[in-house]
């Protein structure tokens, strides 16, 4: 007489891998005592880890992309006043815009992440307005200028050092037609 099993036919195949997995999990914290012959067989060849693994980022690296200084007007913390050393850059942009009346620029106002979102958006707007007024004062047509304050909404995560945050406080000039 045949013995009837109440298990499904594939149950044996599932229980073997499960058994092996449980065995390995139980041994995970148990150190292995290898003999000299086993150590020689299991030791991997020497690998230069520096060539295999990428270098970890240093704490001084900025999460910002490389910024073209000539296309950005930088501001002091909490300020919307354009620094005197930033004005020559705006003169170059004004000359470029006046030379090509079909050319337009978007003034994108960025801030660091230290204030509230509402404060950051307001100061980004003030900074954009300041750049707008300087360019208008240098003869750039109103139809060539577009304003876009983003505040800290597009600030990169991980920018925690002051050297990084300084680069966030800016109005970016992005050209288009």
PDB file of N, CA, C and O in Angstrom, residues 22-96:
ATOM      1  N   UNK A  22      18.495  28.956   6.205  1.00  0.00           N
ATOM      2  CA  UNK A  22      18.481  29.060   7.667  1.00  0.00           C
ATOM      3  C   UNK A  22      19.815  28.617   8.265  1.00  0.00           C
ATOM      4  O   UNK A  22      20.290  29.185   9.241  1.00  0.00           O
ATOM      5  N   UNK A  23      20.419  27.592   7.680  1.00  0.00           N
ATOM      6  CA  UNK A  23      21.727  27.132   8.156  1.00  0.00           C
ATOM      7  C   UNK A  23      22.776  28.224   7.972  1.00  0.00           C
ATOM      8  O   UNK A  23      23.588  28.474   8.856  1.00  0.00           O
ATOM      9  N   UNK A  24      22.774  28.860   6.807  1.00  0.00           N
ATOM     10  CA  UNK A  24      23.752  29.920   6.548  1.00  0.00           C
ATOM     11  C   UNK A  24      23.519  31.124   7.449  1.00  0.00           C
ATOM     12  O   UNK A  24      24.464  31.753   7.907  1.00  0.00           O
ATOM     13  N   UNK A  25      22.270  31.457   7.684  1.00  0.00           N
ATOM     14  CA  UNK A  25      21.967  32.585   8.553  1.00  0.00           C
ATOM     15  C   UNK A  25      22.449  32.320   9.977  1.00  0.00           C
ATOM     16  O   UNK A  25      22.937  33.214  10.654  1.00  0.00           O
ATOM     17  N   UNK A  26      22.346  31.098  10.420  1.00  0.00           N
ATOM     18  CA  UNK A  26      22.805  30.751  11.760  1.00  0.00           C
ATOM     19  C   UNK A  26      24.310  30.817  11.882  1.00  0.00           C
ATOM     20  O   UNK A  26      24.861  31.060  12.952  1.00  0.00           O
ATOM     21  N   UNK A  27      25.025  30.618  10.798  1.00  0.00           N
ATOM     22  CA  UNK A  27      26.482  30.631  10.808  1.00  0.00           C
ATOM     23  C   UNK A  27      27.058  32.011  10.523  1.00  0.00           C
ATOM     24  O   UNK A  27      28.274  32.191  10.557  1.00  0.00           O
ATOM     25  N   UNK A  28      26.223  32.968  10.231  1.00  0.00           N
ATOM     26  CA  UNK A  28      26.723  34.276   9.811  1.00  0.00           C
ATOM     27  C   UNK A  28      27.596  34.936  10.863  1.00  0.00           C
ATOM     28  O   UNK A  28      28.565  35.606  10.542  1.00  0.00           O
ATOM     29  N   UNK A  29      27.279  34.753  12.131  1.00  0.00           N
ATOM     30  CA  UNK A  29      28.056  35.394  13.191  1.00  0.00           C
ATOM     31  C   UNK A  29      29.098  34.481  13.806  1.00  0.00           C
ATOM     32  O   UNK A  29      29.770  34.849  14.750  1.00  0.00           O
ATOM     33  N   UNK A  30      29.232  33.261  13.293  1.00  0.00           N
ATOM     34  CA  UNK A  30      30.184  32.306  13.826  1.00  0.00           C
ATOM     35  C   UNK A  30      31.475  32.400  13.025  1.00  0.00           C
ATOM     36  O   UNK A  30      31.454  32.222  11.816  1.00  0.00           O
ATOM     37  N   UNK A  31      32.600  32.719  13.675  1.00  0.00           N
ATOM     38  CA  UNK A  31      33.856  32.790  12.929  1.00  0.00           C
ATOM     39  C   UNK A  31      34.287  31.409  12.476  1.00  0.00           C
ATOM     40  O   UNK A  31      34.074  30.413  13.163  1.00  0.00           O
ATOM     41  N   UNK A  32      34.895  31.329  11.312  1.00  0.00           N
ATOM     42  CA  UNK A  32      35.368  30.060  10.779  1.00  0.00           C
ATOM     43  C   UNK A  32      36.803  29.823  11.223  1.00  0.00           C
ATOM     44  O   UNK A  32      37.616  30.732  11.202  1.00  0.00           O
ATOM     45  N   UNK A  33      37.098  28.604  11.582  1.00  0.00           N
ATOM     46  CA  UNK A  33      38.473  28.226  11.907  1.00  0.00           C
ATOM     47  C   UNK A  33      38.991  27.451  10.714  1.00  0.00           C
ATOM     48  O   UNK A  33      38.606  26.317  10.481  1.00  0.00           O
ATOM     49  N   UNK A  34      39.827  28.060   9.913  1.00  0.00           N
ATOM     50  CA  UNK A  34      40.344  27.436   8.709  1.00  0.00           C
ATOM     51  C   UNK A  34      41.721  26.852   8.973  1.00  0.00           C
ATOM     52  O   UNK A  34      42.523  27.420   9.700  1.00  0.00           O
ATOM     53  N   UNK A  35      41.955  25.750   8.335  1.00  0.00           N
ATOM     54  CA  UNK A  35      43.298  25.179   8.411  1.00  0.00           C
ATOM     55  C   UNK A  35      44.168  25.895   7.403  1.00  0.00           C
ATOM     56  O   UNK A  35      43.666  26.612   6.541  1.00  0.00           O
ATOM     57  N   UNK A  36      45.446  25.717   7.465  1.00  0.00           N
ATOM     58  CA  UNK A  36      46.365  26.394   6.557  1.00  0.00           C
ATOM     59  C   UNK A  36      46.049  26.099   5.105  1.00  0.00           C
ATOM     60  O   UNK A  36      46.138  26.964   4.256  1.00  0.00           O
ATOM     61  N   UNK A  37      45.688  24.835   4.795  1.00  0.00           N
ATOM     62  CA  UNK A  37      45.399  24.471   3.413  1.00  0.00           C
ATOM     63  C   UNK A  37      44.121  25.146   2.924  1.00  0.00           C
ATOM     64  O   UNK A  37      44.046  25.609   1.809  1.00  0.00           O
ATOM     65  N   UNK A  38      43.119  25.261   3.786  1.00  0.00           N
ATOM     66  CA  UNK A  38      41.874  25.914   3.410  1.00  0.00           C
ATOM     67  C   UNK A  38      42.096  27.416   3.211  1.00  0.00           C
ATOM     68  O   UNK A  38      41.522  28.014   2.319  1.00  0.00           O
ATOM     69  N   UNK A  39      42.926  28.038   4.058  1.00  0.00           N
ATOM     70  CA  UNK A  39      43.189  29.472   3.937  1.00  0.00           C
ATOM     71  C   UNK A  39      43.841  29.783   2.607  1.00  0.00           C
ATOM     72  O   UNK A  39      43.510  30.749   1.948  1.00  0.00           O
ATOM     73  N   UNK A  40      44.787  28.938   2.201  1.00  0.00           N
ATOM     74  CA  UNK A  40      45.482  29.177   0.943  1.00  0.00           C
ATOM     75  C   UNK A  40      44.518  29.080  -0.230  1.00  0.00           C
ATOM     76  O   UNK A  40      44.612  29.827  -1.190  1.00  0.00           O
ATOM     77  N   UNK A  41      43.579  28.149  -0.165  1.00  0.00           N
ATOM     78  CA  UNK A  41      42.625  27.975  -1.249  1.00  0.00           C
ATOM     79  C   UNK A  41      41.590  29.092  -1.282  1.00  0.00           C
ATOM     80  O   UNK A  41      41.162  29.512  -2.337  1.00  0.00           O
ATOM     81  N   UNK A  42      41.149  29.603  -0.119  1.00  0.00           N
ATOM     82  CA  UNK A  42      40.051  30.566  -0.079  1.00  0.00           C
ATOM     83  C   UNK A  42      40.514  32.020  -0.074  1.00  0.00           C
ATOM     84  O   UNK A  42      39.709  32.902  -0.211  1.00  0.00           O
ATOM     85  N   UNK A  43      41.796  32.267   0.096  1.00  0.00           N
ATOM     86  CA  UNK A  43      42.261  33.659   0.125  1.00  0.00           C
ATOM     87  C   UNK A  43      42.219  34.244  -1.275  1.00  0.00           C
ATOM     88  O   UNK A  43      42.749  33.660  -2.207  1.00  0.00           O
ATOM     89  N   UNK A  44      41.561  35.387  -1.453  1.00  0.00           N
ATOM     90  CA  UNK A  44      41.496  35.994  -2.785  1.00  0.00           C
ATOM     91  C   UNK A  44      42.835  36.596  -3.161  1.00  0.00           C
ATOM     92  O   UNK A  44      43.661  36.902  -2.315  1.00  0.00           O
ATOM     93  N   UNK A  45      43.021  36.745  -4.452  1.00  0.00           N
ATOM     94  CA  UNK A  45      44.236  37.385  -4.946  1.00  0.00           C
ATOM     95  C   UNK A  45      44.235  38.837  -4.478  1.00  0.00           C
ATOM     96  O   UNK A  45      43.188  39.442  -4.280  1.00  0.00           O
ATOM     97  N   UNK A  46      45.410  39.395  -4.299  1.00  0.00           N
ATOM     98  CA  UNK A  46      45.517  40.783  -3.849  1.00  0.00           C
ATOM     99  C   UNK A  46      44.899  41.703  -4.895  1.00  0.00           C
ATOM    100  O   UNK A  46      45.177  41.596  -6.076  1.00  0.00           O
ATOM    101  N   UNK A  47      44.015  42.587  -4.435  1.00  0.00           N
ATOM    102  CA  UNK A  47      43.328  43.528  -5.319  1.00  0.00           C
ATOM    103  C   UNK A  47      43.582  44.937  -4.808  1.00  0.00           C
ATOM    104  O   UNK A  47      43.491  45.190  -3.614  1.00  0.00           O
ATOM    105  N   UNK A  48      43.921  45.832  -5.716  1.00  0.00           N
ATOM    106  CA  UNK A  48      44.099  47.233  -5.347  1.00  0.00           C
ATOM    107  C   UNK A  48      42.705  47.858  -5.251  1.00  0.00           C
ATOM    108  O   UNK A  48      42.075  48.151  -6.268  1.00  0.00           O
ATOM    109  N   UNK A  49      42.214  48.026  -4.030  1.00  0.00           N
ATOM    110  CA  UNK A  49      40.860  48.516  -3.801  1.00  0.00           C
ATOM    111  C   UNK A  49      40.672  49.902  -4.385  1.00  0.00           C
ATOM    112  O   UNK A  49      39.593  50.255  -4.845  1.00  0.00           O
ATOM    113  N   UNK A  50      41.704  50.716  -4.417  1.00  0.00           N
ATOM    114  CA  UNK A  50      41.593  52.064  -4.963  1.00  0.00           C
ATOM    115  C   UNK A  50      41.231  52.041  -6.441  1.00  0.00           C
ATOM    116  O   UNK A  50      40.627  52.958  -6.952  1.00  0.00           O
ATOM    117  N   UNK A  51      41.601  50.973  -7.137  1.00  0.00           N
ATOM    118  CA  UNK A  51      41.293  50.886  -8.562  1.00  0.00           C
ATOM    119  C   UNK A  51      39.902  50.312  -8.796  1.00  0.00           C
ATOM    120  O   UNK A  51      39.324  50.508  -9.843  1.00  0.00           O
ATOM    121  N   UNK A  52      39.357  49.598  -7.825  1.00  0.00           N
ATOM    122  CA  UNK A  52      38.061  48.956  -7.982  1.00  0.00           C
ATOM    123  C   UNK A  52      36.938  49.856  -7.478  1.00  0.00           C
ATOM    124  O   UNK A  52      35.924  50.028  -8.131  1.00  0.00           O
ATOM    125  N   UNK A  53      37.124  50.439  -6.309  1.00  0.00           N
ATOM    126  CA  UNK A  53      36.086  51.246  -5.700  1.00  0.00           C
ATOM    127  C   UNK A  53      36.316  52.727  -5.990  1.00  0.00           C
ATOM    128  O   UNK A  53      37.453  53.188  -5.984  1.00  0.00           O
ATOM    129  N   UNK A  54      35.238  53.488  -6.226  1.00  0.00           N
ATOM    130  CA  UNK A  54      35.414  54.923  -6.426  1.00  0.00           C
ATOM    131  C   UNK A  54      35.808  55.588  -5.120  1.00  0.00           C
ATOM    132  O   UNK A  54      35.508  55.086  -4.032  1.00  0.00           O
ATOM    133  N   UNK A  55      36.487  56.705  -5.238  1.00  0.00           N
ATOM    134  CA  UNK A  55      36.876  57.449  -4.046  1.00  0.00           C
ATOM    135  C   UNK A  55      35.627  58.000  -3.367  1.00  0.00           C
ATOM    136  O   UNK A  55      34.730  58.508  -4.043  1.00  0.00           O
ATOM    137  N   UNK A  56      35.533  57.919  -2.050  1.00  0.00           N
ATOM    138  CA  UNK A  56      34.381  58.512  -1.373  1.00  0.00           C
ATOM    139  C   UNK A  56      34.474  60.032  -1.447  1.00  0.00           C
ATOM    140  O   UNK A  56      35.574  60.590  -1.498  1.00  0.00           O
ATOM    141  N   UNK A  57      33.319  60.719  -1.473  1.00  0.00           N
ATOM    142  CA  UNK A  57      33.375  62.176  -1.530  1.00  0.00           C
ATOM    143  C   UNK A  57      33.952  62.731  -0.236  1.00  0.00           C
ATOM    144  O   UNK A  57      33.738  62.181   0.838  1.00  0.00           O
ATOM    145  N   UNK A  58      34.684  63.798  -0.356  1.00  0.00           N
ATOM    146  CA  UNK A  58      35.233  64.449   0.831  1.00  0.00           C
ATOM    147  C   UNK A  58      34.223  65.446   1.359  1.00  0.00           C
ATOM    148  O   UNK A  58      33.312  65.858   0.645  1.00  0.00           O
ATOM    149  N   UNK A  59      34.386  65.851   2.589  1.00  0.00           N
ATOM    150  CA  UNK A  59      33.456  66.778   3.209  1.00  0.00           C
ATOM    151  C   UNK A  59      33.543  68.176   2.609  1.00  0.00           C
ATOM    152  O   UNK A  59      32.645  68.965   2.770  1.00  0.00           O
ATOM    153  N   UNK A  60      34.621  68.478   1.904  1.00  0.00           N
ATOM    154  CA  UNK A  60      34.755  69.807   1.333  1.00  0.00           C
ATOM    155  C   UNK A  60      34.163  69.889  -0.065  1.00  0.00           C
ATOM    156  O   UNK A  60      34.044  70.969  -0.610  1.00  0.00           O
ATOM    157  N   UNK A  61      33.796  68.744  -0.656  1.00  0.00           N
ATOM    158  CA  UNK A  61      33.203  68.777  -1.982  1.00  0.00           C
ATOM    159  C   UNK A  61      31.814  69.381  -1.918  1.00  0.00           C
ATOM    160  O   UNK A  61      31.086  69.234  -0.951  1.00  0.00           O
ATOM    161  N   UNK A  62      31.436  70.065  -2.980  1.00  0.00           N
ATOM    162  CA  UNK A  62      30.144  70.699  -3.064  1.00  0.00           C
ATOM    163  C   UNK A  62      29.200  69.832  -3.884  1.00  0.00           C
ATOM    164  O   UNK A  62      29.593  69.298  -4.907  1.00  0.00           O
ATOM    165  N   UNK A  63      27.946  69.695  -3.454  1.00  0.00           N
ATOM    166  CA  UNK A  63      26.990  68.956  -4.258  1.00  0.00           C
ATOM    167  C   UNK A  63      26.500  69.768  -5.458  1.00  0.00           C
ATOM    168  O   UNK A  63      25.704  69.298  -6.237  1.00  0.00           O
ATOM    169  N   UNK A  64      26.969  71.005  -5.591  1.00  0.00           N
ATOM    170  CA  UNK A  64      26.571  71.848  -6.702  1.00  0.00           C
ATOM    171  C   UNK A  64      27.313  71.469  -7.977  1.00  0.00           C
ATOM    172  O   UNK A  64      28.467  71.065  -7.923  1.00  0.00           O
ATOM    173  N   UNK A  65      26.667  71.640  -9.110  1.00  0.00           N
ATOM    174  CA  UNK A  65      27.419  71.481 -10.351  1.00  0.00           C
ATOM    175  C   UNK A  65      28.406  72.635 -10.477  1.00  0.00           C
ATOM    176  O   UNK A  65      28.305  73.633  -9.776  1.00  0.00           O
ATOM    177  N   UNK A  66      29.356  72.510 -11.373  1.00  0.00           N
ATOM    178  CA  UNK A  66      30.312  73.590 -11.597  1.00  0.00           C
ATOM    179  C   UNK A  66      29.546  74.798 -12.115  1.00  0.00           C
ATOM    180  O   UNK A  66      28.816  74.714 -13.096  1.00  0.00           O
ATOM    181  N   UNK A  67      29.674  75.913 -11.423  1.00  0.00           N
ATOM    182  CA  UNK A  67      28.970  77.129 -11.810  1.00  0.00           C
ATOM    183  C   UNK A  67      29.903  78.039 -12.585  1.00  0.00           C
ATOM    184  O   UNK A  67      31.047  78.244 -12.193  1.00  0.00           O
ATOM    185  N   UNK A  68      29.399  78.593 -13.664  1.00  0.00           N
ATOM    186  CA  UNK A  68      30.151  79.600 -14.402  1.00  0.00           C
ATOM    187  C   UNK A  68      29.935  80.920 -13.677  1.00  0.00           C
ATOM    188  O   UNK A  68      28.825  81.460 -13.679  1.00  0.00           O
ATOM    189  N   UNK A  69      30.977  81.431 -13.033  1.00  0.00           N
ATOM    190  CA  UNK A  69      30.844  82.654 -12.241  1.00  0.00           C
ATOM    191  C   UNK A  69      30.304  83.816 -13.050  1.00  0.00           C
ATOM    192  O   UNK A  69      29.554  84.640 -12.541  1.00  0.00           O
ATOM    193  N   UNK A  70      30.663  83.876 -14.336  1.00  0.00           N
ATOM    194  CA  UNK A  70      30.222  85.011 -15.144  1.00  0.00           C
ATOM    195  C   UNK A  70      28.716  84.981 -15.416  1.00  0.00           C
ATOM    196  O   UNK A  70      28.132  85.996 -15.760  1.00  0.00           O
ATOM    197  N   UNK A  71      28.062  83.832 -15.237  1.00  0.00           N
ATOM    198  CA  UNK A  71      26.617  83.720 -15.443  1.00  0.00           C
ATOM    199  C   UNK A  71      25.839  83.717 -14.134  1.00  0.00           C
ATOM    200  O   UNK A  71      24.652  83.386 -14.122  1.00  0.00           O
ATOM    201  N   UNK A  72      26.491  84.074 -13.043  1.00  0.00           N
ATOM    202  CA  UNK A  72      25.848  84.103 -11.736  1.00  0.00           C
ATOM    203  C   UNK A  72      26.247  85.363 -10.996  1.00  0.00           C
ATOM    204  O   UNK A  72      27.420  85.733 -10.981  1.00  0.00           O
ATOM    205  N   UNK A  73      25.268  85.999 -10.374  1.00  0.00           N
ATOM    206  CA  UNK A  73      25.512  87.159  -9.522  1.00  0.00           C
ATOM    207  C   UNK A  73      25.305  86.664  -8.093  1.00  0.00           C
ATOM    208  O   UNK A  73      24.216  86.221  -7.731  1.00  0.00           O
ATOM    209  N   UNK A  74      26.365  86.737  -7.287  1.00  0.00           N
ATOM    210  CA  UNK A  74      26.323  86.183  -5.931  1.00  0.00           C
ATOM    211  C   UNK A  74      25.978  87.272  -4.919  1.00  0.00           C
ATOM    212  O   UNK A  74      26.317  88.440  -5.099  1.00  0.00           O
ATOM    213  N   UNK A  75      25.319  86.856  -3.844  1.00  0.00           N
ATOM    214  CA  UNK A  75      24.844  87.771  -2.811  1.00  0.00           C
ATOM    215  C   UNK A  75      25.340  87.332  -1.437  1.00  0.00           C
ATOM    216  O   UNK A  75      25.564  86.140  -1.205  1.00  0.00           O
ATOM    217  N   UNK A  76      25.439  88.286  -0.535  1.00  0.00           N
ATOM    218  CA  UNK A  76      25.794  87.999   0.857  1.00  0.00           C
ATOM    219  C   UNK A  76      24.576  87.399   1.557  1.00  0.00           C
ATOM    220  O   UNK A  76      23.435  87.549   1.109  1.00  0.00           O
ATOM    221  N   UNK A  77      24.816  86.747   2.675  1.00  0.00           N
ATOM    222  CA  UNK A  77      23.754  86.119   3.466  1.00  0.00           C
ATOM    223  C   UNK A  77      22.689  87.152   3.836  1.00  0.00           C
ATOM    224  O   UNK A  77      22.986  88.211   4.380  1.00  0.00           O
ATOM    225  N   UNK A  78      21.438  86.861   3.534  1.00  0.00           N
ATOM    226  CA  UNK A  78      20.320  87.720   3.903  1.00  0.00           C
ATOM    227  C   UNK A  78      20.256  89.038   3.145  1.00  0.00           C
ATOM    228  O   UNK A  78      19.482  89.912   3.519  1.00  0.00           O
ATOM    229  N   UNK A  79      21.048  89.195   2.099  1.00  0.00           N
ATOM    230  CA  UNK A  79      21.106  90.456   1.350  1.00  0.00           C
ATOM    231  C   UNK A  79      20.509  90.314  -0.036  1.00  0.00           C
ATOM    232  O   UNK A  79      20.584  89.260  -0.653  1.00  0.00           O
ATOM    233  N   UNK A  80      19.948  91.424  -0.517  1.00  0.00           N
ATOM    234  CA  UNK A  80      19.467  91.503  -1.894  1.00  0.00           C
ATOM    235  C   UNK A  80      20.189  92.629  -2.627  1.00  0.00           C
ATOM    236  O   UNK A  80      19.844  92.952  -3.753  1.00  0.00           O
ATOM    237  N   UNK A  81      21.193  93.209  -1.983  1.00  0.00           N
ATOM    238  CA  UNK A  81      21.981  94.287  -2.580  1.00  0.00           C
ATOM    239  C   UNK A  81      23.108  93.667  -3.390  1.00  0.00           C
ATOM    240  O   UNK A  81      23.806  92.766  -2.924  1.00  0.00           O
ATOM    241  N   UNK A  82      23.286  94.177  -4.613  1.00  0.00           N
ATOM    242  CA  UNK A  82      24.342  93.655  -5.475  1.00  0.00           C
ATOM    243  C   UNK A  82      25.676  94.247  -5.035  1.00  0.00           C
ATOM    244  O   UNK A  82      25.808  95.466  -4.898  1.00  0.00           O
ATOM    245  N   UNK A  83      26.639  93.390  -4.802  1.00  0.00           N
ATOM    246  CA  UNK A  83      27.970  93.822  -4.388  1.00  0.00           C
ATOM    247  C   UNK A  83      28.658  94.546  -5.546  1.00  0.00           C
ATOM    248  O   UNK A  83      28.464  94.184  -6.707  1.00  0.00           O
ATOM    249  N   UNK A  84      29.481  95.557  -5.258  1.00  0.00           N
ATOM    250  CA  UNK A  84      30.161  96.308  -6.324  1.00  0.00           C
ATOM    251  C   UNK A  84      31.009  95.440  -7.255  1.00  0.00           C
ATOM    252  O   UNK A  84      31.077  95.719  -8.454  1.00  0.00           O
ATOM    253  N   UNK A  85      31.627  94.379  -6.735  1.00  0.00           N
ATOM    254  CA  UNK A  85      32.460  93.537  -7.600  1.00  0.00           C
ATOM    255  C   UNK A  85      31.642  92.646  -8.538  1.00  0.00           C
ATOM    256  O   UNK A  85      32.190  92.035  -9.444  1.00  0.00           O
ATOM    257  N   UNK A  86      30.317  92.586  -8.368  1.00  0.00           N
ATOM    258  CA  UNK A  86      29.442  91.822  -9.258  1.00  0.00           C
ATOM    259  C   UNK A  86      28.924  92.678 -10.421  1.00  0.00           C
ATOM    260  O   UNK A  86      28.469  92.138 -11.433  1.00  0.00           O
ATOM    261  N   UNK A  87      28.993  94.002 -10.288  1.00  0.00           N
ATOM    262  CA  UNK A  87      28.448  94.890 -11.315  1.00  0.00           C
ATOM    263  C   UNK A  87      29.119  94.763 -12.681  1.00  0.00           C
ATOM    264  O   UNK A  87      28.419  94.830 -13.703  1.00  0.00           O
ATOM    265  N   UNK A  88      30.440  94.581 -12.777  1.00  0.00           N
ATOM    266  CA  UNK A  88      31.035  94.414 -14.114  1.00  0.00           C
ATOM    267  C   UNK A  88      30.468  93.218 -14.889  1.00  0.00           C
ATOM    268  O   UNK A  88      30.334  93.274 -16.114  1.00  0.00           O
ATOM    269  N   UNK A  89      30.114  92.157 -14.187  1.00  0.00           N
ATOM    270  CA  UNK A  89      29.515  91.007 -14.862  1.00  0.00           C
ATOM    271  C   UNK A  89      28.185  91.407 -15.500  1.00  0.00           C
ATOM    272  O   UNK A  89      27.882  90.990 -16.623  1.00  0.00           O
ATOM    273  N   UNK A  90      27.420  92.221 -14.788  1.00  0.00           N
ATOM    274  CA  UNK A  90      26.129  92.648 -15.330  1.00  0.00           C
ATOM    275  C   UNK A  90      26.307  93.571 -16.531  1.00  0.00           C
ATOM    276  O   UNK A  90      25.491  93.554 -17.456  1.00  0.00           O
ATOM    277  N   UNK A  91      27.371  94.348 -16.549  1.00  0.00           N
ATOM    278  CA  UNK A  91      27.648  95.208 -17.708  1.00  0.00           C
ATOM    279  C   UNK A  91      27.912  94.365 -18.952  1.00  0.00           C
ATOM    280  O   UNK A  91      27.468  94.704 -20.050  1.00  0.00           O
ATOM    281  N   UNK A  92      28.628  93.265 -18.791  1.00  0.00           N
ATOM    282  CA  UNK A  92      28.905  92.365 -19.910  1.00  0.00           C
ATOM    283  C   UNK A  92      27.594  91.755 -20.423  1.00  0.00           C
ATOM    284  O   UNK A  92      27.353  91.681 -21.635  1.00  0.00           O
ATOM    285  N   UNK A  93      26.731  91.346 -19.503  1.00  0.00           N
ATOM    286  CA  UNK A  93      25.448  90.764 -19.903  1.00  0.00           C
ATOM    287  C   UNK A  93      24.574  91.807 -20.589  1.00  0.00           C
ATOM    288  O   UNK A  93      23.893  91.499 -21.585  1.00  0.00           O
ATOM    289  N   UNK A  94      24.574  93.019 -20.073  1.00  0.00           N
ATOM    290  CA  UNK A  94      23.779  94.082 -20.689  1.00  0.00           C
ATOM    291  C   UNK A  94      24.255  94.347 -22.117  1.00  0.00           C
ATOM    292  O   UNK A  94      23.431  94.482 -23.035  1.00  0.00           O
ATOM    293  N   UNK A  95      25.558  94.392 -22.334  1.00  0.00           N
ATOM    294  CA  UNK A  95      26.098  94.615 -23.679  1.00  0.00           C
ATOM    295  C   UNK A  95      25.696  93.474 -24.616  1.00  0.00           C
ATOM    296  O   UNK A  95      25.334  93.710 -25.778  1.00  0.00           O
ATOM    297  N   UNK A  96      25.746  92.260 -24.130  1.00  0.00           N
ATOM    298  CA  UNK A  96      25.365  91.095 -24.945  1.00  0.00           C
ATOM    299  C   UNK A  96      23.898  91.170 -25.340  1.00  0.00           C
ATOM    300  O   UNK A  96      23.533  90.906 -26.498  1.00  0.00           O
TER     301      UNK A  96
END
